[in-house]
């Protein structure tokens, strides 16, 4: 049954009909593409990054990572900025805002020096866009004066934010690179320089595969290759971590945040929202499944809100943050022992092998009956068995055992696994 919920949310003073945006990439690189996406239901677009000079792409420029016959778990790309003449992209931005006045049109720009940053800022401002994103994070630019090499330099991003914020009255968003240890430092610098919000993350520097014939990374470009950005489901844990870091920072905790990285489903999107993101951006899933996935995002989030009596998306923003803390603070006074449901067990032996070769040899396996049993005297409650079992709810948390000398107390445990 279709459920209609109000998914609107305000972001940097701009009203969004829903929190689902195309990220700045090949899926939003011209008027026709973006118009189709917006008609499908996307709340807005971060238009493909505009630069001057324009981007110069190599061919081929994609490779994928897979796992045991699954579709992509990750995509490596060598995309750079828009390869269209500047006037073409500026005209597209104007037309999009004129034809879709209720959608949010964000211009993404990238310069290599003060003059270029300011000139591009003024040009996209004249197009009437709602917001401007500063791409400090593309990891495969052909010069170190652009992209992620800039994004790792706090002094430089602060300077660019200062001159750009003075050149426009439109709120600016700094797009952060994950190719560093601590995002909070350049994030603070961007805000100090005048950025109104942050978006995270851009792609992760990677080599997906080595071609054994050409003896180089993939994709093979005339016998050579290089390091470039990884996106897709595999980077979602990294994206979530950086968003959590930014929102736990005392200076950045109230800064509006746009979440990016591995979003394929409404659950993925909700996870970013729960970590403080007011909207989410998607590319790689669109490349796999098309713009129509926004229908599933809208439907799934609407059903979740209905089931949990939530009226506004804003009520979900940041709800998980208070429950995430340093691992040194976690309760280590007990062990949560699992139990195997013999009626559901298919006798595959996966839990036995993983526990014997990878943990504490706490699972016994009868080769004649092909049944597994947990030896609680040896079990430490790591839950590796639960995570490798191919049968839903066959292995589940069961017994709380307090360590010697520890006082018994109430323990909240996860009982539902996707």
mmCIF file of C-alpha atoms in Angstrom, residues 12-373:
data_model
loop_
_atom_site.group_PDB
_atom_site.id
_atom_site.type_symbol
_atom_site.label_atom_id
_atom_site.label_comp_id
_atom_site.label_asym_id
_atom_site.label_seq_id
_atom_site.Cartn_x
_atom_site.Cartn_y
_atom_site.Cartn_z
ATOM 1 C CA UNK A 12 20.563 26.009 4.592
ATOM 2 C CA UNK A 13 17.407 28.086 4.398
ATOM 3 C CA UNK A 14 16.190 26.331 1.251
ATOM 4 C CA UNK A 15 13.001 24.261 1.319
ATOM 5 C CA UNK A 16 13.469 20.739 -0.100
ATOM 6 C CA UNK A 17 10.462 18.587 -1.003
ATOM 7 C CA UNK A 18 12.448 15.526 0.095
ATOM 8 C CA UNK A 19 16.019 14.834 1.236
ATOM 9 C CA UNK A 20 17.053 12.866 -1.875
ATOM 10 C CA UNK A 21 19.529 14.545 -4.233
ATOM 11 C CA UNK A 22 21.685 13.527 -7.169
ATOM 12 C CA UNK A 23 25.323 14.057 -6.258
ATOM 13 C CA UNK A 24 27.688 16.047 -8.420
ATOM 14 C CA UNK A 25 28.663 13.478 -11.022
ATOM 15 C CA UNK A 26 27.931 11.944 -14.399
ATOM 16 C CA UNK A 27 24.294 11.244 -13.416
ATOM 17 C CA UNK A 28 23.578 14.985 -13.345
ATOM 18 C CA UNK A 29 25.701 16.311 -16.165
ATOM 19 C CA UNK A 30 23.273 18.036 -18.537
ATOM 20 C CA UNK A 31 19.815 19.560 -18.679
ATOM 21 C CA UNK A 32 18.042 16.522 -20.113
ATOM 22 C CA UNK A 33 19.410 14.103 -17.518
ATOM 23 C CA UNK A 34 18.623 16.307 -14.556
ATOM 24 C CA UNK A 35 15.159 17.183 -15.873
ATOM 25 C CA UNK A 36 14.314 13.489 -16.150
ATOM 26 C CA UNK A 37 15.578 12.874 -12.609
ATOM 27 C CA UNK A 38 13.614 15.748 -11.126
ATOM 28 C CA UNK A 39 10.457 14.599 -12.918
ATOM 29 C CA UNK A 40 11.018 11.144 -11.395
ATOM 30 C CA UNK A 41 10.888 12.600 -7.893
ATOM 31 C CA UNK A 42 14.357 13.664 -6.764
ATOM 32 C CA UNK A 43 14.285 16.666 -4.451
ATOM 33 C CA UNK A 44 17.222 18.337 -6.145
ATOM 34 C CA UNK A 45 20.590 18.001 -7.807
ATOM 35 C CA UNK A 46 24.184 18.872 -7.111
ATOM 36 C CA UNK A 47 25.020 19.517 -10.774
ATOM 37 C CA UNK A 48 28.208 17.935 -12.144
ATOM 38 C CA UNK A 49 31.204 20.002 -11.130
ATOM 39 C CA UNK A 50 31.959 22.938 -13.420
ATOM 40 C CA UNK A 51 35.584 23.960 -13.868
ATOM 41 C CA UNK A 52 37.674 26.112 -16.162
ATOM 42 C CA UNK A 53 39.373 24.647 -18.109
ATOM 43 C CA UNK A 54 36.835 21.876 -18.638
ATOM 44 C CA UNK A 55 37.544 18.283 -17.668
ATOM 45 C CA UNK A 56 39.428 15.971 -20.023
ATOM 46 C CA UNK A 57 38.301 12.344 -19.589
ATOM 47 C CA UNK A 58 40.248 9.178 -20.334
ATOM 48 C CA UNK A 59 38.756 6.048 -21.947
ATOM 49 C CA UNK A 60 37.853 3.640 -20.450
ATOM 50 C CA UNK A 61 37.362 5.159 -17.001
ATOM 51 C CA UNK A 62 35.445 2.646 -14.861
ATOM 52 C CA UNK A 63 36.181 -0.582 -12.997
ATOM 53 C CA UNK A 64 34.202 -2.482 -10.365
ATOM 54 C CA UNK A 65 34.753 -4.608 -7.273
ATOM 55 C CA UNK A 66 32.534 -7.657 -6.794
ATOM 56 C CA UNK A 67 32.099 -10.382 -4.167
ATOM 57 C CA UNK A 68 31.054 -13.956 -4.901
ATOM 58 C CA UNK A 69 28.910 -13.193 -7.897
ATOM 59 C CA UNK A 70 27.170 -10.145 -6.417
ATOM 60 C CA UNK A 71 26.568 -6.976 -8.411
ATOM 61 C CA UNK A 72 28.958 -4.127 -7.758
ATOM 62 C CA UNK A 73 30.007 -3.564 -4.207
ATOM 63 C CA UNK A 74 32.111 -0.660 -5.429
ATOM 64 C CA UNK A 75 32.878 1.374 -8.523
ATOM 65 C CA UNK A 76 36.233 2.920 -9.363
ATOM 66 C CA UNK A 77 35.980 5.940 -11.626
ATOM 67 C CA UNK A 78 38.400 8.245 -13.369
ATOM 68 C CA UNK A 79 35.755 10.904 -14.040
ATOM 69 C CA UNK A 80 36.894 14.476 -13.717
ATOM 70 C CA UNK A 81 34.870 17.673 -13.980
ATOM 71 C CA UNK A 82 32.325 18.500 -16.686
ATOM 72 C CA UNK A 83 33.689 18.156 -20.223
ATOM 73 C CA UNK A 84 31.165 20.609 -21.655
ATOM 74 C CA UNK A 85 31.844 24.251 -22.532
ATOM 75 C CA UNK A 86 31.175 26.520 -19.588
ATOM 76 C CA UNK A 87 28.336 28.333 -21.350
ATOM 77 C CA UNK A 88 26.501 25.039 -21.912
ATOM 78 C CA UNK A 89 26.551 24.131 -18.218
ATOM 79 C CA UNK A 90 25.580 27.644 -17.152
ATOM 80 C CA UNK A 91 22.629 27.575 -19.561
ATOM 81 C CA UNK A 92 21.577 24.200 -18.121
ATOM 82 C CA UNK A 93 21.575 25.629 -14.597
ATOM 83 C CA UNK A 94 19.451 28.583 -15.684
ATOM 84 C CA UNK A 95 16.942 26.386 -17.483
ATOM 85 C CA UNK A 96 16.691 23.914 -14.633
ATOM 86 C CA UNK A 97 15.902 26.605 -12.089
ATOM 87 C CA UNK A 98 13.380 28.216 -14.451
ATOM 88 C CA UNK A 99 11.636 24.952 -15.376
ATOM 89 C CA UNK A 100 11.766 23.392 -11.886
ATOM 90 C CA UNK A 101 11.327 26.310 -9.474
ATOM 91 C CA UNK A 102 10.334 24.019 -6.583
ATOM 92 C CA UNK A 103 13.387 21.780 -6.922
ATOM 93 C CA UNK A 104 16.754 22.592 -5.364
ATOM 94 C CA UNK A 105 19.478 23.312 -7.909
ATOM 95 C CA UNK A 106 23.006 23.294 -6.490
ATOM 96 C CA UNK A 107 25.960 24.375 -8.623
ATOM 97 C CA UNK A 108 29.188 22.487 -7.937
ATOM 98 C CA UNK A 109 32.349 24.334 -8.927
ATOM 99 C CA UNK A 110 36.100 23.775 -8.802
ATOM 100 C CA UNK A 111 38.901 26.237 -9.434
ATOM 101 C CA UNK A 112 42.669 26.125 -9.366
ATOM 102 C CA UNK A 113 43.368 29.679 -8.201
ATOM 103 C CA UNK A 114 41.641 32.672 -6.629
ATOM 104 C CA UNK A 115 40.554 34.256 -9.895
ATOM 105 C CA UNK A 116 38.957 31.066 -11.234
ATOM 106 C CA UNK A 117 37.100 30.299 -8.014
ATOM 107 C CA UNK A 118 35.686 33.807 -7.818
ATOM 108 C CA UNK A 119 34.820 33.990 -11.523
ATOM 109 C CA UNK A 120 32.961 30.657 -11.444
ATOM 110 C CA UNK A 121 31.183 31.672 -8.254
ATOM 111 C CA UNK A 122 29.872 34.860 -9.844
ATOM 112 C CA UNK A 123 28.783 33.072 -13.006
ATOM 113 C CA UNK A 124 26.744 30.369 -11.231
ATOM 114 C CA UNK A 125 25.295 32.986 -8.881
ATOM 115 C CA UNK A 126 23.963 34.826 -11.923
ATOM 116 C CA UNK A 127 22.217 31.595 -13.001
ATOM 117 C CA UNK A 128 19.918 31.808 -9.994
ATOM 118 C CA UNK A 129 20.973 28.540 -8.320
ATOM 119 C CA UNK A 130 19.886 27.875 -4.753
ATOM 120 C CA UNK A 131 23.237 26.806 -3.318
ATOM 121 C CA UNK A 132 26.874 26.474 -4.372
ATOM 122 C CA UNK A 133 29.044 23.459 -3.555
ATOM 123 C CA UNK A 134 32.829 23.837 -3.571
ATOM 124 C CA UNK A 135 34.494 20.645 -4.770
ATOM 125 C CA UNK A 136 37.573 20.346 -2.565
ATOM 126 C CA UNK A 137 37.664 16.596 -2.870
ATOM 127 C CA UNK A 138 37.798 14.955 -6.326
ATOM 128 C CA UNK A 139 40.717 12.478 -6.033
ATOM 129 C CA UNK A 140 41.620 12.102 -9.726
ATOM 130 C CA UNK A 141 42.261 15.606 -10.991
ATOM 131 C CA UNK A 142 45.107 16.075 -13.453
ATOM 132 C CA UNK A 143 46.698 18.816 -11.332
ATOM 133 C CA UNK A 144 47.489 19.066 -7.623
ATOM 134 C CA UNK A 145 46.016 22.575 -7.551
ATOM 135 C CA UNK A 146 42.487 21.108 -7.747
ATOM 136 C CA UNK A 147 40.443 18.446 -5.961
ATOM 137 C CA UNK A 148 41.426 16.379 -2.954
ATOM 138 C CA UNK A 149 44.972 17.767 -2.771
ATOM 139 C CA UNK A 150 43.339 21.109 -1.994
ATOM 140 C CA UNK A 151 40.861 19.531 0.432
ATOM 141 C CA UNK A 152 43.612 18.202 2.686
ATOM 142 C CA UNK A 153 45.064 21.701 3.160
ATOM 143 C CA UNK A 154 43.136 23.548 5.917
ATOM 144 C CA UNK A 155 44.737 26.920 5.208
ATOM 145 C CA UNK A 156 43.916 26.729 1.509
ATOM 146 C CA UNK A 157 40.279 25.652 1.890
ATOM 147 C CA UNK A 158 39.745 28.373 4.493
ATOM 148 C CA UNK A 159 41.178 30.947 2.094
ATOM 149 C CA UNK A 160 39.018 29.780 -0.819
ATOM 150 C CA UNK A 161 35.890 29.800 1.372
ATOM 151 C CA UNK A 162 36.717 33.363 2.434
ATOM 152 C CA UNK A 163 37.041 34.757 -1.074
ATOM 153 C CA UNK A 164 34.079 32.776 -2.417
ATOM 154 C CA UNK A 165 31.713 33.728 0.401
ATOM 155 C CA UNK A 166 32.576 37.368 -0.306
ATOM 156 C CA UNK A 167 31.754 36.923 -4.010
ATOM 157 C CA UNK A 168 28.181 35.657 -3.561
ATOM 158 C CA UNK A 169 25.184 36.000 -1.306
ATOM 159 C CA UNK A 170 24.263 32.339 -1.890
ATOM 160 C CA UNK A 171 25.164 29.834 0.892
ATOM 161 C CA UNK A 172 28.251 27.780 0.048
ATOM 162 C CA UNK A 173 28.881 24.131 0.917
ATOM 163 C CA UNK A 174 32.360 22.611 1.177
ATOM 164 C CA UNK A 175 32.580 19.068 -0.180
ATOM 165 C CA UNK A 176 35.067 17.149 1.942
ATOM 166 C CA UNK A 177 37.606 14.518 0.972
ATOM 167 C CA UNK A 178 37.883 11.244 2.926
ATOM 168 C CA UNK A 179 41.495 10.848 1.846
ATOM 169 C CA UNK A 180 42.884 11.997 5.165
ATOM 170 C CA UNK A 181 42.895 10.864 8.776
ATOM 171 C CA UNK A 182 40.822 13.615 10.377
ATOM 172 C CA UNK A 183 38.084 15.475 8.492
ATOM 173 C CA UNK A 184 37.254 17.798 11.380
ATOM 174 C CA UNK A 185 40.373 19.930 10.846
ATOM 175 C CA UNK A 186 39.679 21.014 7.235
ATOM 176 C CA UNK A 187 35.959 21.040 8.063
ATOM 177 C CA UNK A 188 36.524 23.633 10.774
ATOM 178 C CA UNK A 189 38.704 25.640 8.415
ATOM 179 C CA UNK A 190 35.939 25.733 5.790
ATOM 180 C CA UNK A 191 33.384 26.993 8.303
ATOM 181 C CA UNK A 192 35.810 29.572 9.664
ATOM 182 C CA UNK A 193 36.299 30.744 6.084
ATOM 183 C CA UNK A 194 32.604 31.289 5.499
ATOM 184 C CA UNK A 195 31.131 27.978 4.344
ATOM 185 C CA UNK A 196 27.567 27.526 5.579
ATOM 186 C CA UNK A 197 27.542 23.734 5.325
ATOM 187 C CA UNK A 198 29.571 20.620 4.567
ATOM 188 C CA UNK A 199 28.999 17.578 2.396
ATOM 189 C CA UNK A 200 30.768 14.264 2.941
ATOM 190 C CA UNK A 201 32.173 12.134 1.540
ATOM 191 C CA UNK A 202 33.673 12.253 -1.922
ATOM 192 C CA UNK A 203 35.241 9.104 -3.342
ATOM 193 C CA UNK A 204 38.060 7.176 -1.679
ATOM 194 C CA UNK A 205 41.420 6.860 -3.431
ATOM 195 C CA UNK A 206 41.735 3.266 -4.586
ATOM 196 C CA UNK A 207 43.003 0.529 -6.848
ATOM 197 C CA UNK A 208 40.201 -1.978 -7.401
ATOM 198 C CA UNK A 209 41.967 -4.704 -9.383
ATOM 199 C CA UNK A 210 45.262 -5.494 -11.100
ATOM 200 C CA UNK A 211 45.061 -6.664 -14.699
ATOM 201 C CA UNK A 212 47.314 -9.718 -14.887
ATOM 202 C CA UNK A 213 47.915 -9.400 -18.645
ATOM 203 C CA UNK A 214 48.908 -5.746 -18.736
ATOM 204 C CA UNK A 215 50.416 -5.767 -15.237
ATOM 205 C CA UNK A 216 48.670 -2.563 -14.287
ATOM 206 C CA UNK A 217 45.611 -1.420 -12.390
ATOM 207 C CA UNK A 218 42.175 -1.352 -13.962
ATOM 208 C CA UNK A 219 40.695 0.170 -16.033
ATOM 209 C CA UNK A 220 43.537 -0.169 -18.538
ATOM 210 C CA UNK A 221 44.142 3.030 -20.489
ATOM 211 C CA UNK A 222 46.593 2.297 -23.302
ATOM 212 C CA UNK A 223 48.462 -0.175 -21.104
ATOM 213 C CA UNK A 224 48.537 2.070 -18.034
ATOM 214 C CA UNK A 225 46.285 3.058 -15.156
ATOM 215 C CA UNK A 226 46.294 4.968 -11.895
ATOM 216 C CA UNK A 227 44.815 5.563 -8.469
ATOM 217 C CA UNK A 228 41.329 7.102 -8.513
ATOM 218 C CA UNK A 229 38.065 7.365 -6.608
ATOM 219 C CA UNK A 230 36.000 4.485 -5.199
ATOM 220 C CA UNK A 231 32.256 4.787 -4.618
ATOM 221 C CA UNK A 232 29.320 2.456 -4.037
ATOM 222 C CA UNK A 233 28.148 0.232 -1.198
ATOM 223 C CA UNK A 234 31.681 -0.592 -0.039
ATOM 224 C CA UNK A 235 32.370 3.006 0.997
ATOM 225 C CA UNK A 236 29.189 3.496 3.047
ATOM 226 C CA UNK A 237 30.911 2.513 6.332
ATOM 227 C CA UNK A 238 33.588 5.123 5.623
ATOM 228 C CA UNK A 239 31.026 7.787 4.798
ATOM 229 C CA UNK A 240 29.011 7.077 7.927
ATOM 230 C CA UNK A 241 32.140 7.239 10.060
ATOM 231 C CA UNK A 242 33.179 10.655 8.738
ATOM 232 C CA UNK A 243 29.670 12.069 9.107
ATOM 233 C CA UNK A 244 29.627 10.850 12.710
ATOM 234 C CA UNK A 245 33.047 12.421 13.317
ATOM 235 C CA UNK A 246 31.895 15.781 11.973
ATOM 236 C CA UNK A 247 28.694 15.754 14.006
ATOM 237 C CA UNK A 248 30.497 14.794 17.225
ATOM 238 C CA UNK A 249 32.913 17.696 16.850
ATOM 239 C CA UNK A 250 31.928 20.482 19.290
ATOM 240 C CA UNK A 251 32.534 23.185 16.687
ATOM 241 C CA UNK A 252 30.872 21.411 13.735
ATOM 242 C CA UNK A 253 27.995 19.644 15.480
ATOM 243 C CA UNK A 254 25.414 22.248 14.425
ATOM 244 C CA UNK A 255 26.735 22.766 10.882
ATOM 245 C CA UNK A 256 24.261 21.516 8.214
ATOM 246 C CA UNK A 257 25.581 18.321 6.638
ATOM 247 C CA UNK A 258 24.818 16.537 3.373
ATOM 248 C CA UNK A 259 25.638 12.808 3.399
ATOM 249 C CA UNK A 260 27.202 10.909 0.510
ATOM 250 C CA UNK A 261 28.606 7.418 0.041
ATOM 251 C CA UNK A 262 27.154 4.036 -0.873
ATOM 252 C CA UNK A 263 23.471 4.932 -0.598
ATOM 253 C CA UNK A 264 21.386 2.349 -2.464
ATOM 254 C CA UNK A 265 18.267 1.932 -0.332
ATOM 255 C CA UNK A 266 15.999 3.935 1.972
ATOM 256 C CA UNK A 267 17.711 2.256 4.926
ATOM 257 C CA UNK A 268 21.086 3.544 3.744
ATOM 258 C CA UNK A 269 19.665 7.032 3.392
ATOM 259 C CA UNK A 270 18.049 6.878 6.823
ATOM 260 C CA UNK A 271 21.342 5.844 8.415
ATOM 261 C CA UNK A 272 22.974 9.037 7.148
ATOM 262 C CA UNK A 273 20.008 11.093 8.349
ATOM 263 C CA UNK A 274 20.233 9.498 11.796
ATOM 264 C CA UNK A 275 23.877 10.614 11.906
ATOM 265 C CA UNK A 276 22.893 14.225 11.395
ATOM 266 C CA UNK A 277 22.589 14.653 7.621
ATOM 267 C CA UNK A 278 19.748 16.858 6.441
ATOM 268 C CA UNK A 279 19.878 15.411 2.942
ATOM 269 C CA UNK A 280 21.678 12.638 1.083
ATOM 270 C CA UNK A 281 23.307 12.479 -2.334
ATOM 271 C CA UNK A 282 23.369 9.484 -4.680
ATOM 272 C CA UNK A 283 25.367 8.586 -7.808
ATOM 273 C CA UNK A 284 26.594 5.006 -8.046
ATOM 274 C CA UNK A 285 23.213 3.402 -7.351
ATOM 275 C CA UNK A 286 21.692 5.534 -10.121
ATOM 276 C CA UNK A 287 24.404 4.313 -12.485
ATOM 277 C CA UNK A 288 23.329 0.741 -11.683
ATOM 278 C CA UNK A 289 19.567 1.026 -11.414
ATOM 279 C CA UNK A 290 18.498 4.357 -12.896
ATOM 280 C CA UNK A 291 16.719 7.426 -11.547
ATOM 281 C CA UNK A 292 13.637 5.408 -10.524
ATOM 282 C CA UNK A 293 15.312 4.271 -7.320
ATOM 283 C CA UNK A 294 14.106 7.542 -5.810
ATOM 284 C CA UNK A 295 10.606 6.036 -5.809
ATOM 285 C CA UNK A 296 11.870 3.285 -3.498
ATOM 286 C CA UNK A 297 13.707 5.814 -1.329
ATOM 287 C CA UNK A 298 10.558 7.898 -0.930
ATOM 288 C CA UNK A 299 8.310 4.899 -0.333
ATOM 289 C CA UNK A 300 10.637 3.187 2.127
ATOM 290 C CA UNK A 301 11.249 6.275 4.245
ATOM 291 C CA UNK A 302 7.525 7.072 4.215
ATOM 292 C CA UNK A 303 6.631 3.594 5.477
ATOM 293 C CA UNK A 304 9.289 3.806 8.193
ATOM 294 C CA UNK A 305 7.947 7.154 9.375
ATOM 295 C CA UNK A 306 4.382 5.875 9.355
ATOM 296 C CA UNK A 307 5.297 2.764 11.360
ATOM 297 C CA UNK A 308 7.178 4.824 13.950
ATOM 298 C CA UNK A 309 4.667 7.697 14.177
ATOM 299 C CA UNK A 310 7.141 10.253 12.860
ATOM 300 C CA UNK A 311 5.656 13.283 11.139
ATOM 301 C CA UNK A 312 8.735 15.167 9.980
ATOM 302 C CA UNK A 313 12.062 14.028 8.519
ATOM 303 C CA UNK A 314 13.747 16.666 10.651
ATOM 304 C CA UNK A 315 12.699 14.680 13.738
ATOM 305 C CA UNK A 316 15.049 11.895 12.596
ATOM 306 C CA UNK A 317 18.109 14.047 11.953
ATOM 307 C CA UNK A 318 20.908 13.084 14.342
ATOM 308 C CA UNK A 319 18.860 10.653 16.457
ATOM 309 C CA UNK A 320 21.657 8.060 16.554
ATOM 310 C CA UNK A 321 24.492 10.394 17.498
ATOM 311 C CA UNK A 322 24.061 10.265 21.275
ATOM 312 C CA UNK A 323 24.379 6.467 21.235
ATOM 313 C CA UNK A 324 27.750 6.470 19.463
ATOM 314 C CA UNK A 325 30.794 6.981 21.669
ATOM 315 C CA UNK A 326 34.436 6.064 21.894
ATOM 316 C CA UNK A 327 35.032 2.309 21.996
ATOM 317 C CA UNK A 328 36.972 2.808 25.225
ATOM 318 C CA UNK A 329 33.689 3.774 26.911
ATOM 319 C CA UNK A 330 31.690 0.705 25.888
ATOM 320 C CA UNK A 331 30.379 -1.714 28.523
ATOM 321 C CA UNK A 332 32.846 -4.623 28.722
ATOM 322 C CA UNK A 333 31.426 -6.212 31.859
ATOM 323 C CA UNK A 334 29.559 -9.039 30.140
ATOM 324 C CA UNK A 335 29.503 -11.505 27.265
ATOM 325 C CA UNK A 336 26.386 -11.982 25.137
ATOM 326 C CA UNK A 337 26.324 -15.632 24.132
ATOM 327 C CA UNK A 338 24.431 -16.721 21.012
ATOM 328 C CA UNK A 339 22.341 -19.828 20.492
ATOM 329 C CA UNK A 340 21.732 -21.906 17.367
ATOM 330 C CA UNK A 341 18.139 -22.704 16.407
ATOM 331 C CA UNK A 342 18.386 -26.377 15.430
ATOM 332 C CA UNK A 343 15.109 -26.238 13.518
ATOM 333 C CA UNK A 344 16.478 -23.523 11.235
ATOM 334 C CA UNK A 345 20.030 -24.867 10.936
ATOM 335 C CA UNK A 346 20.759 -26.252 7.434
ATOM 336 C CA UNK A 347 23.981 -27.975 8.490
ATOM 337 C CA UNK A 348 26.280 -25.993 6.219
ATOM 338 C CA UNK A 349 29.072 -25.794 8.795
ATOM 339 C CA UNK A 350 29.916 -22.164 8.088
ATOM 340 C CA UNK A 351 29.732 -21.162 11.754
ATOM 341 C CA UNK A 352 31.944 -24.080 12.800
ATOM 342 C CA UNK A 353 34.656 -23.314 10.255
ATOM 343 C CA UNK A 354 34.683 -19.585 10.977
ATOM 344 C CA UNK A 355 34.791 -20.073 14.746
ATOM 345 C CA UNK A 356 37.467 -22.772 14.612
ATOM 346 C CA UNK A 357 39.756 -21.015 12.158
ATOM 347 C CA UNK A 358 38.965 -17.420 13.092
ATOM 348 C CA UNK A 359 37.955 -17.244 16.776
ATOM 349 C CA UNK A 360 37.809 -19.410 19.914
ATOM 350 C CA UNK A 361 36.880 -22.917 18.680
ATOM 351 C CA UNK A 362 33.628 -22.650 20.599
ATOM 352 C CA UNK A 363 31.359 -24.418 18.087
ATOM 353 C CA UNK A 364 31.114 -28.193 17.912
ATOM 354 C CA UNK A 365 29.906 -29.825 14.705
ATOM 355 C CA UNK A 366 28.532 -33.358 14.321
ATOM 356 C CA UNK A 367 29.408 -34.544 10.787
ATOM 357 C CA UNK A 368 26.808 -37.319 10.911
ATOM 358 C CA UNK A 369 23.794 -35.220 11.918
ATOM 359 C CA UNK A 370 25.326 -32.056 10.411
ATOM 360 C CA UNK A 371 24.247 -30.065 13.431
ATOM 361 C CA UNK A 372 26.251 -27.369 15.181
ATOM 362 C CA UNK A 373 26.270 -26.650 18.900
#
